[in-house]
mmCIF file of C-alpha atoms and ligand atoms in Angstrom:
data_model
loop_
_atom_site.group_PDB
_atom_site.id
_atom_site.type_symbol
_atom_site.label_atom_id
_atom_site.label_comp_id
_atom_site.label_asym_id
_atom_site.label_seq_id
_atom_site.Cartn_x
_atom_site.Cartn_y
_atom_site.Cartn_z
ATOM 1 C CA THR A 28 104.209 1.190 148.445
ATOM 2 C CA ASN A 29 107.002 0.819 145.903
ATOM 3 C CA TYR A 30 106.249 2.180 142.477
ATOM 4 C CA GLU A 31 108.488 1.945 139.423
ATOM 5 C CA PHE A 32 107.400 4.990 137.415
ATOM 6 C CA ILE A 33 106.247 7.463 140.055
ATOM 7 C CA LEU A 34 107.426 8.753 143.437
ATOM 8 C CA THR A 35 104.962 9.460 146.222
ATOM 9 C CA GLU A 36 105.345 11.463 149.419
ATOM 10 C CA THR A 37 103.196 13.399 151.832
ATOM 11 C CA LYS A 38 103.677 16.845 153.304
ATOM 12 C CA GLY A 39 101.222 17.673 156.048
ATOM 13 C CA ARG A 40 97.774 16.959 154.604
ATOM 14 C CA VAL A 41 99.059 16.976 150.998
ATOM 15 C CA GLY A 42 99.785 13.882 148.925
ATOM 16 C CA ILE A 43 102.402 14.420 146.224
ATOM 17 C CA VAL A 44 102.955 12.280 143.132
ATOM 18 C CA THR A 45 106.028 12.919 140.994
ATOM 19 C CA LEU A 46 106.010 11.295 137.570
ATOM 20 C CA ASN A 47 109.372 9.600 137.297
ATOM 21 C CA ARG A 48 110.303 8.478 133.794
ATOM 22 C CA ARG A 49 112.699 11.364 133.329
ATOM 23 C CA LYS A 50 114.599 9.941 130.356
ATOM 24 C CA ALA A 51 111.391 9.479 128.378
ATOM 25 C CA LEU A 52 110.138 12.954 129.413
ATOM 26 C CA ASN A 53 107.552 11.205 131.584
ATOM 27 C CA ALA A 54 105.812 9.617 128.600
ATOM 28 C CA LEU A 55 102.605 8.206 130.032
ATOM 29 C CA SER A 56 102.885 4.484 129.498
ATOM 30 C CA THR A 57 100.103 2.164 130.612
ATOM 31 C CA PRO A 58 102.111 0.938 133.643
ATOM 32 C CA LEU A 59 102.779 4.553 134.680
ATOM 33 C CA MET A 60 99.096 5.447 134.460
ATOM 34 C CA THR A 61 98.177 2.314 136.424
ATOM 35 C CA GLU A 62 100.554 3.366 139.204
ATOM 36 C CA LEU A 63 99.362 6.975 139.127
ATOM 37 C CA ASN A 64 95.720 5.928 139.448
ATOM 38 C CA ALA A 65 96.583 3.545 142.290
ATOM 39 C CA ALA A 66 98.541 6.202 144.207
ATOM 40 C CA LEU A 67 95.804 8.810 143.819
ATOM 41 C CA LYS A 68 93.222 6.307 145.079
ATOM 42 C CA VAL A 69 95.316 5.616 148.178
ATOM 43 C CA PHE A 70 95.573 9.360 148.927
ATOM 44 C CA ASP A 71 91.858 9.811 148.235
ATOM 45 C CA LYS A 72 91.012 7.214 150.897
ATOM 46 C CA ASP A 73 93.551 8.504 153.433
ATOM 47 C CA GLU A 74 91.860 10.546 156.188
ATOM 48 C CA ASN A 75 95.071 12.477 156.751
ATOM 49 C CA ILE A 76 95.198 13.775 153.171
ATOM 50 C CA GLY A 77 93.073 16.701 151.987
ATOM 51 C CA ALA A 78 94.533 17.551 148.581
ATOM 52 C CA MET A 79 97.069 16.245 146.071
ATOM 53 C CA VAL A 80 99.746 17.553 143.750
ATOM 54 C CA ILE A 81 100.901 15.841 140.568
ATOM 55 C CA THR A 82 104.170 17.053 139.098
ATOM 56 C CA GLY A 83 106.926 15.894 136.756
ATOM 57 C CA SER A 84 110.515 17.024 136.194
ATOM 58 C CA GLU A 85 111.903 20.468 135.357
ATOM 59 C CA LYS A 86 112.023 19.442 131.686
ATOM 60 C CA ALA A 87 108.658 17.712 131.373
ATOM 61 C CA PHE A 88 105.413 17.325 133.234
ATOM 62 C CA ALA A 89 104.677 14.697 130.590
ATOM 63 C CA ALA A 90 105.432 14.723 126.849
ATOM 64 C CA GLY A 91 102.352 12.660 126.054
ATOM 65 C CA ALA A 92 101.165 9.111 125.941
ATOM 66 C CA ASP A 93 104.012 6.708 125.214
ATOM 67 C CA ILE A 94 104.400 6.871 121.433
ATOM 68 C CA LYS A 95 106.671 3.819 121.335
ATOM 69 C CA GLU A 96 104.005 1.785 123.149
ATOM 70 C CA MET A 97 101.194 3.140 120.954
ATOM 71 C CA SER A 98 103.012 2.535 117.676
ATOM 72 C CA LYS A 99 102.312 -1.187 118.023
ATOM 73 C CA LEU A 100 98.604 -0.858 118.737
ATOM 74 C CA ASN A 101 95.781 -1.542 116.298
ATOM 75 C CA PHE A 102 92.144 -0.573 116.079
ATOM 76 C CA VAL A 103 90.565 -3.863 117.123
ATOM 77 C CA ASP A 104 92.713 -4.234 120.230
ATOM 78 C CA ASN A 105 92.206 -0.586 121.199
ATOM 79 C CA PHE A 106 88.474 -1.007 120.785
ATOM 80 C CA LYS A 107 88.298 -4.331 122.642
ATOM 81 C CA ASN A 108 90.527 -3.140 125.496
ATOM 82 C CA ASN A 109 88.939 0.331 125.565
ATOM 83 C CA PHE A 110 92.458 1.812 125.390
ATOM 84 C CA ILE A 111 92.834 5.011 127.493
ATOM 85 C CA GLU A 112 89.524 4.480 129.321
ATOM 86 C CA ASP A 113 91.363 3.693 132.545
ATOM 87 C CA TRP A 114 93.074 7.098 132.392
ATOM 88 C CA THR A 115 89.762 8.545 133.571
ATOM 89 C CA GLY A 116 90.567 7.165 137.039
ATOM 90 C CA VAL A 117 92.146 10.562 137.716
ATOM 91 C CA THR A 118 88.781 12.261 137.210
ATOM 92 C CA LYS A 119 87.093 9.966 139.725
ATOM 93 C CA ILE A 120 89.272 11.165 142.597
ATOM 94 C CA ARG A 121 87.130 13.282 144.933
ATOM 95 C CA LYS A 122 89.793 15.362 146.672
ATOM 96 C CA PRO A 123 91.296 18.286 144.759
ATOM 97 C CA ILE A 124 94.290 17.553 142.547
ATOM 98 C CA ILE A 125 96.712 20.260 141.463
ATOM 99 C CA ALA A 126 98.893 19.784 138.381
ATOM 100 C CA ALA A 127 102.227 21.556 138.842
ATOM 101 C CA VAL A 128 103.570 21.818 135.284
ATOM 102 C CA ASN A 129 107.192 22.568 134.478
ATOM 103 C CA GLY A 130 108.416 21.966 130.940
ATOM 104 C CA PHE A 131 106.367 20.027 128.398
ATOM 105 C CA ALA A 132 102.708 19.170 128.917
ATOM 106 C CA LEU A 133 101.939 17.731 125.508
ATOM 107 C CA GLY A 134 99.250 15.429 124.169
ATOM 108 C CA GLY A 135 98.257 13.062 126.949
ATOM 109 C CA GLY A 136 100.412 15.162 129.300
ATOM 110 C CA CYS A 137 98.293 18.234 128.645
ATOM 111 C CA GLU A 138 95.199 16.038 128.967
ATOM 112 C CA LEU A 139 96.390 14.663 132.300
ATOM 113 C CA ALA A 140 96.952 18.219 133.553
ATOM 114 C CA MET A 141 93.448 19.134 132.406
ATOM 115 C CA MET A 142 91.966 16.171 134.312
ATOM 116 C CA CYS A 143 93.338 17.791 137.448
ATOM 117 C CA ASP A 144 91.378 20.542 139.186
ATOM 118 C CA ILE A 145 93.918 23.364 139.016
ATOM 119 C CA ILE A 146 96.926 23.819 136.748
ATOM 120 C CA TYR A 147 99.835 25.918 138.013
ATOM 121 C CA ALA A 148 102.689 26.371 135.556
ATOM 122 C CA GLY A 149 106.363 27.192 135.791
ATOM 123 C CA GLU A 150 107.455 30.116 133.624
ATOM 124 C CA GLY A 151 108.980 27.882 130.957
ATOM 125 C CA ALA A 152 106.080 25.445 130.674
ATOM 126 C CA THR A 153 104.780 24.493 127.233
ATOM 127 C CA PHE A 154 101.348 23.140 126.403
ATOM 128 C CA GLY A 155 100.086 21.531 123.232
ATOM 129 C CA GLN A 156 98.083 18.798 121.540
ATOM 130 C CA PRO A 157 100.518 17.587 118.856
ATOM 131 C CA GLU A 158 98.665 14.306 118.182
ATOM 132 C CA ILE A 159 97.656 15.546 114.717
ATOM 133 C CA LYS A 160 101.330 15.357 113.699
ATOM 134 C CA LEU A 161 101.295 11.621 114.453
ATOM 135 C CA GLY A 162 98.240 10.913 112.323
ATOM 136 C CA ILE A 163 95.901 10.687 115.302
ATOM 137 C CA ILE A 164 93.818 12.951 117.525
ATOM 138 C CA PRO A 165 93.713 13.441 121.307
ATOM 139 C CA GLY A 166 91.968 10.632 123.163
ATOM 140 C CA ALA A 167 91.685 11.888 126.730
ATOM 141 C CA GLY A 168 90.134 15.331 126.622
ATOM 142 C CA GLY A 169 92.274 17.391 124.244
ATOM 143 C CA THR A 170 89.318 18.243 122.032
ATOM 144 C CA GLN A 171 86.810 18.487 124.887
ATOM 145 C CA ARG A 172 88.316 19.768 128.150
ATOM 146 C CA LEU A 173 90.680 22.068 126.274
ATOM 147 C CA THR A 174 87.755 23.624 124.395
ATOM 148 C CA GLN A 175 85.894 24.135 127.666
ATOM 149 C CA ALA A 176 88.991 25.764 129.147
ATOM 150 C CA VAL A 177 90.127 28.045 126.319
ATOM 151 C CA GLY A 178 87.218 28.284 123.848
ATOM 152 C CA LYS A 179 86.905 27.260 120.211
ATOM 153 C CA ALA A 180 89.481 29.556 118.582
ATOM 154 C CA LYS A 181 92.475 28.414 120.603
ATOM 155 C CA ALA A 182 91.298 24.807 120.930
ATOM 156 C CA MET A 183 90.966 24.504 117.140
ATOM 157 C CA HIS A 184 94.340 26.159 116.629
ATOM 158 C CA LEU A 185 96.088 23.831 119.074
ATOM 159 C CA ASN A 186 94.347 20.642 117.904
ATOM 160 C CA LEU A 187 94.656 21.327 114.170
ATOM 161 C CA THR A 188 98.178 22.795 113.952
ATOM 162 C CA GLY A 189 99.815 20.851 116.777
ATOM 163 C CA ASP A 190 101.605 24.089 117.747
ATOM 164 C CA PHE A 191 102.671 24.630 121.359
ATOM 165 C CA ILE A 192 101.750 27.552 123.588
ATOM 166 C CA SER A 193 103.775 29.065 126.425
ATOM 167 C CA ALA A 194 102.776 29.229 130.071
ATOM 168 C CA ALA A 195 101.972 32.928 129.637
ATOM 169 C CA GLU A 196 99.641 32.218 126.700
ATOM 170 C CA ALA A 197 98.066 29.305 128.554
ATOM 171 C CA GLU A 198 97.382 31.511 131.549
ATOM 172 C CA LYS A 199 95.924 34.272 129.400
ATOM 173 C CA ALA A 200 93.681 31.707 127.695
ATOM 174 C CA GLY A 201 92.366 30.346 131.006
ATOM 175 C CA LEU A 202 94.066 26.954 130.940
ATOM 176 C CA VAL A 203 96.504 27.814 133.736
ATOM 177 C CA ALA A 204 95.465 29.362 137.051
ATOM 178 C CA LYS A 205 98.803 30.875 138.051
ATOM 179 C CA ILE A 206 102.414 31.027 136.882
ATOM 180 C CA TYR A 207 105.384 30.737 139.232
ATOM 181 C CA PRO A 208 109.159 30.859 138.698
ATOM 182 C CA ALA A 209 110.113 27.339 137.639
ATOM 183 C CA ASP A 210 112.214 26.609 140.723
ATOM 184 C CA GLN A 211 109.428 27.685 143.078
ATOM 185 C CA LEU A 212 106.530 26.025 141.245
ATOM 186 C CA VAL A 213 106.312 22.774 143.172
ATOM 187 C CA ALA A 214 106.704 24.444 146.570
ATOM 188 C CA GLU A 215 104.014 26.989 145.673
ATOM 189 C CA ALA A 216 101.693 24.262 144.385
ATOM 190 C CA ILE A 217 102.153 22.374 147.654
ATOM 191 C CA LYS A 218 101.488 25.581 149.604
ATOM 192 C CA ASN A 219 98.211 26.080 147.742
ATOM 193 C CA ALA A 220 97.329 22.426 148.276
ATOM 194 C CA GLU A 221 98.075 22.806 152.006
ATOM 195 C CA LYS A 222 95.716 25.758 152.128
ATOM 196 C CA ILE A 223 92.951 23.751 150.441
ATOM 197 C CA ALA A 224 93.645 20.771 152.699
ATOM 198 C CA SER A 225 93.340 22.966 155.790
ATOM 199 C CA TYR A 226 89.668 23.684 155.070
ATOM 200 C CA SER A 227 86.721 21.519 156.041
ATOM 201 C CA LEU A 228 86.903 18.459 153.784
ATOM 202 C CA PRO A 229 83.146 18.137 153.090
ATOM 203 C CA SER A 230 83.026 21.743 151.850
ATOM 204 C CA VAL A 231 86.120 21.202 149.696
ATOM 205 C CA LEU A 232 84.695 18.011 148.163
ATOM 206 C CA MET A 233 81.392 19.732 147.435
ATOM 207 C CA ALA A 234 83.035 22.775 145.872
ATOM 208 C CA LYS A 235 85.073 20.545 143.537
ATOM 209 C CA GLU A 236 82.063 18.411 142.645
ATOM 210 C CA LEU A 237 79.915 21.454 141.913
ATOM 211 C CA VAL A 238 82.437 23.200 139.675
ATOM 212 C CA ASN A 239 82.748 19.968 137.686
ATOM 213 C CA LYS A 240 78.952 19.607 137.560
ATOM 214 C CA SER A 241 78.714 23.044 135.972
ATOM 215 C CA PHE A 242 80.077 21.459 132.778
ATOM 216 C CA GLU A 243 77.398 18.763 132.792
ATOM 217 C CA LEU A 244 74.222 20.404 134.084
ATOM 218 C CA PRO A 245 71.931 23.172 132.820
ATOM 219 C CA LEU A 246 72.396 26.346 134.893
ATOM 220 C CA SER A 247 69.121 25.989 136.801
ATOM 221 C CA GLU A 248 69.991 22.419 137.857
ATOM 222 C CA GLY A 249 73.543 23.388 138.787
ATOM 223 C CA LEU A 250 72.279 26.263 140.917
ATOM 224 C CA HIS A 251 69.683 24.017 142.523
ATOM 225 C CA LEU A 252 72.281 21.410 143.438
ATOM 226 C CA GLU A 253 74.603 24.133 144.727
ATOM 227 C CA ARG A 254 71.905 25.534 147.021
ATOM 228 C CA ARG A 255 70.989 22.071 148.359
ATOM 229 C CA LEU A 256 74.610 21.163 149.105
ATOM 230 C CA PHE A 257 75.129 24.617 150.637
ATOM 231 C CA HIS A 258 72.183 23.867 152.953
ATOM 232 C CA SER A 259 73.646 20.492 153.863
ATOM 233 C CA LEU A 260 76.945 21.932 155.094
ATOM 234 C CA PHE A 261 75.064 23.531 157.982
ATOM 235 C CA ALA A 262 74.772 19.992 159.376
ATOM 236 C CA THR A 263 78.546 19.789 159.867
ATOM 237 C CA GLU A 264 80.565 20.502 162.989
ATOM 238 C CA ASP A 265 83.011 22.404 160.836
ATOM 239 C CA GLN A 266 80.394 24.985 159.786
ATOM 240 C CA LYS A 267 79.786 25.776 163.461
ATOM 241 C CA GLU A 268 83.516 25.866 164.105
ATOM 242 C CA GLY A 269 84.274 28.057 161.089
ATOM 243 C CA MET A 270 81.649 30.636 161.931
ATOM 244 C CA ASN A 271 82.331 30.627 165.693
ATOM 245 C CA ALA A 272 86.041 31.075 165.019
ATOM 246 C CA PHE A 273 85.283 34.106 162.836
ATOM 247 C CA ALA A 274 83.134 35.675 165.560
ATOM 248 C CA GLU A 275 85.778 34.916 168.191
ATOM 249 C CA LYS A 276 88.567 36.334 165.976
ATOM 250 C CA ARG A 277 90.615 33.118 166.034
ATOM 251 C CA ALA A 278 91.719 30.529 163.485
ATOM 252 C CA PRO A 279 89.222 27.701 162.957
ATOM 253 C CA ASN A 280 90.147 24.210 164.043
ATOM 254 C CA PHE A 281 88.392 22.086 161.451
ATOM 255 C CA LYS A 282 87.733 18.434 162.194
ATOM 256 C CA HIS A 283 87.311 17.763 158.444
ATOM 257 C CA LYS A 284 83.893 16.235 159.089
HETATM 258 C C1 HXC B 12 107.630 8.128 124.117
HETATM 259 C C2 HXC B 12 108.961 9.980 124.269
HETATM 260 C C3 HXC B 12 107.839 10.831 124.194
HETATM 261 C C4 HXC B 12 106.564 10.216 124.077
HETATM 262 C C5 HXC B 12 109.594 12.059 124.361
HETATM 263 N N1 HXC B 12 110.011 10.786 124.388
HETATM 264 N N2 HXC B 12 108.276 12.113 124.232
HETATM 265 N N3 HXC B 12 108.846 8.651 124.241
HETATM 266 N N4 HXC B 12 106.517 8.876 124.036
HETATM 267 N N5 HXC B 12 105.441 10.935 124.007
HETATM 268 C C6 HXC B 12 111.396 10.301 124.500
HETATM 269 C C7 HXC B 12 112.171 10.510 123.223
HETATM 270 O O1 HXC B 12 111.894 9.470 122.329
HETATM 271 C C8 HXC B 12 113.579 10.458 123.741
HETATM 272 O O2 HXC B 12 113.944 9.134 123.973
HETATM 273 C C9 HXC B 12 113.487 11.149 125.077
HETATM 274 O O3 HXC B 12 112.095 11.070 125.459
HETATM 275 C C10 HXC B 12 113.868 12.616 125.030
HETATM 276 O O4 HXC B 12 113.108 13.244 124.018
HETATM 277 P P1 HXC B 12 113.767 14.122 122.849
HETATM 278 O O5 HXC B 12 112.786 14.126 121.718
HETATM 279 O O6 HXC B 12 115.146 13.689 122.560
HETATM 280 O O7 HXC B 12 113.815 15.557 123.563
HETATM 281 P P2 HXC B 12 113.768 16.988 122.870
HETATM 282 O O8 HXC B 12 114.594 17.006 121.624
HETATM 283 O O9 HXC B 12 114.088 17.959 123.963
HETATM 284 O O10 HXC B 12 112.250 17.200 122.422
HETATM 285 C C11 HXC B 12 111.236 17.266 123.372
HETATM 286 C C12 HXC B 12 109.844 17.077 122.696
HETATM 287 C C13 HXC B 12 109.854 15.799 121.867
HETATM 288 C C14 HXC B 12 109.556 18.308 121.809
HETATM 289 C C15 HXC B 12 108.812 17.058 123.820
HETATM 290 O O11 HXC B 12 110.322 14.728 122.684
HETATM 291 C C16 HXC B 12 108.494 15.415 121.343
HETATM 292 O O12 HXC B 12 108.004 15.990 120.372
HETATM 293 N N6 HXC B 12 107.852 14.421 121.965
HETATM 294 C C17 HXC B 12 106.598 13.897 121.542
HETATM 295 C C18 HXC B 12 105.477 14.835 121.898
HETATM 296 C C19 HXC B 12 104.133 14.290 121.409
HETATM 297 O O13 HXC B 12 103.938 14.093 120.179
HETATM 298 N N7 HXC B 12 103.204 14.028 122.323
HETATM 299 C C20 HXC B 12 101.912 13.518 122.001
HETATM 300 C C21 HXC B 12 101.956 12.043 122.021
HETATM 301 S S1 HXC B 12 100.430 11.338 121.477
HETATM 302 P P3 HXC B 12 115.341 8.493 123.451
HETATM 303 O O14 HXC B 12 115.249 7.059 123.855
HETATM 304 O O15 HXC B 12 115.388 8.743 121.977
HETATM 305 O O16 HXC B 12 116.395 9.288 124.210
HETATM 306 C C22 HXC B 12 99.464 11.385 122.828
HETATM 307 C C23 HXC B 12 98.128 10.793 122.608
HETATM 308 C C24 HXC B 12 97.271 10.924 123.793
HETATM 309 O O17 HXC B 12 99.797 11.850 123.860
HETATM 310 C C25 HXC B 12 96.078 10.112 123.577
HETATM 311 C C26 HXC B 12 95.209 9.967 124.756
HETATM 312 C C27 HXC B 12 95.865 9.811 126.044
#
């Protein structure tokens, strides 16, 4: 497929999307988000893909929603068109998505990274929710997912001051899983994605779903669901293969079913 604002490629069982509006620091325009959602859906349906990576350029993962596009919008149209709602397509993808963040992840860019399942950052990455400086607030998780990730103190600071934090601070706060040298970030993210994609797909999908459910369910219900899905994996060929391979001291050959 030919996209205008993103590049897509595959490496082994990994689907890679590179945001490609370099001159605008990958500002997330509506057409870009439409393409991103479409590409992720294609990878999600592809039997040969087990995990995905979203990345940007060295200078910017994404510097936010497209301010020039938004400056023309008004309340009634936003409300009628449910502006931003379609961004949530990213969160409906079932296979794991890694955000590999070099440079700016600001506003909607930070929110897009937080919609992914894991954030890895390059050493020079910068995170922030500067919407407040534009007379607005975040609209795609900056007040909600960020608070779940880093707690009230830092979420309030970031949302109310619009200040940026470094990759090191973001990792310390729990927003970022790992930091890599900037020039190795994408390769390392792909390596981690390859590892995830090598495992039995049903177990990977369930693990992702359950971690996300932990934010929605009371503990007892989350634990109950976890135990039931754990039981169910014993119906897969891959559970037999994984455990036999361990006993036979060899690498498992998962069929991903
Ligand atoms: C549209 C943007 C943009 C954005 C940068 N650009 N961010 N265009 N929307 N969010 C454009 C600039 O206009 C400029 O275009 C080019 O990218 C390079 O940016 P510069 O500002 O010249 O680069 P620099 O001086 O290095 O500063 C980098 C920056 C700054 C600190 C990241 O660009 C910046 O503050 N950007 C806006 C960050 C922001 O406020 N994000 C939140 C947006 S609101 P030209 O044509 O002049 O060369 C948001 C709401 C989300 O995300 C709501 C729910 C999804």
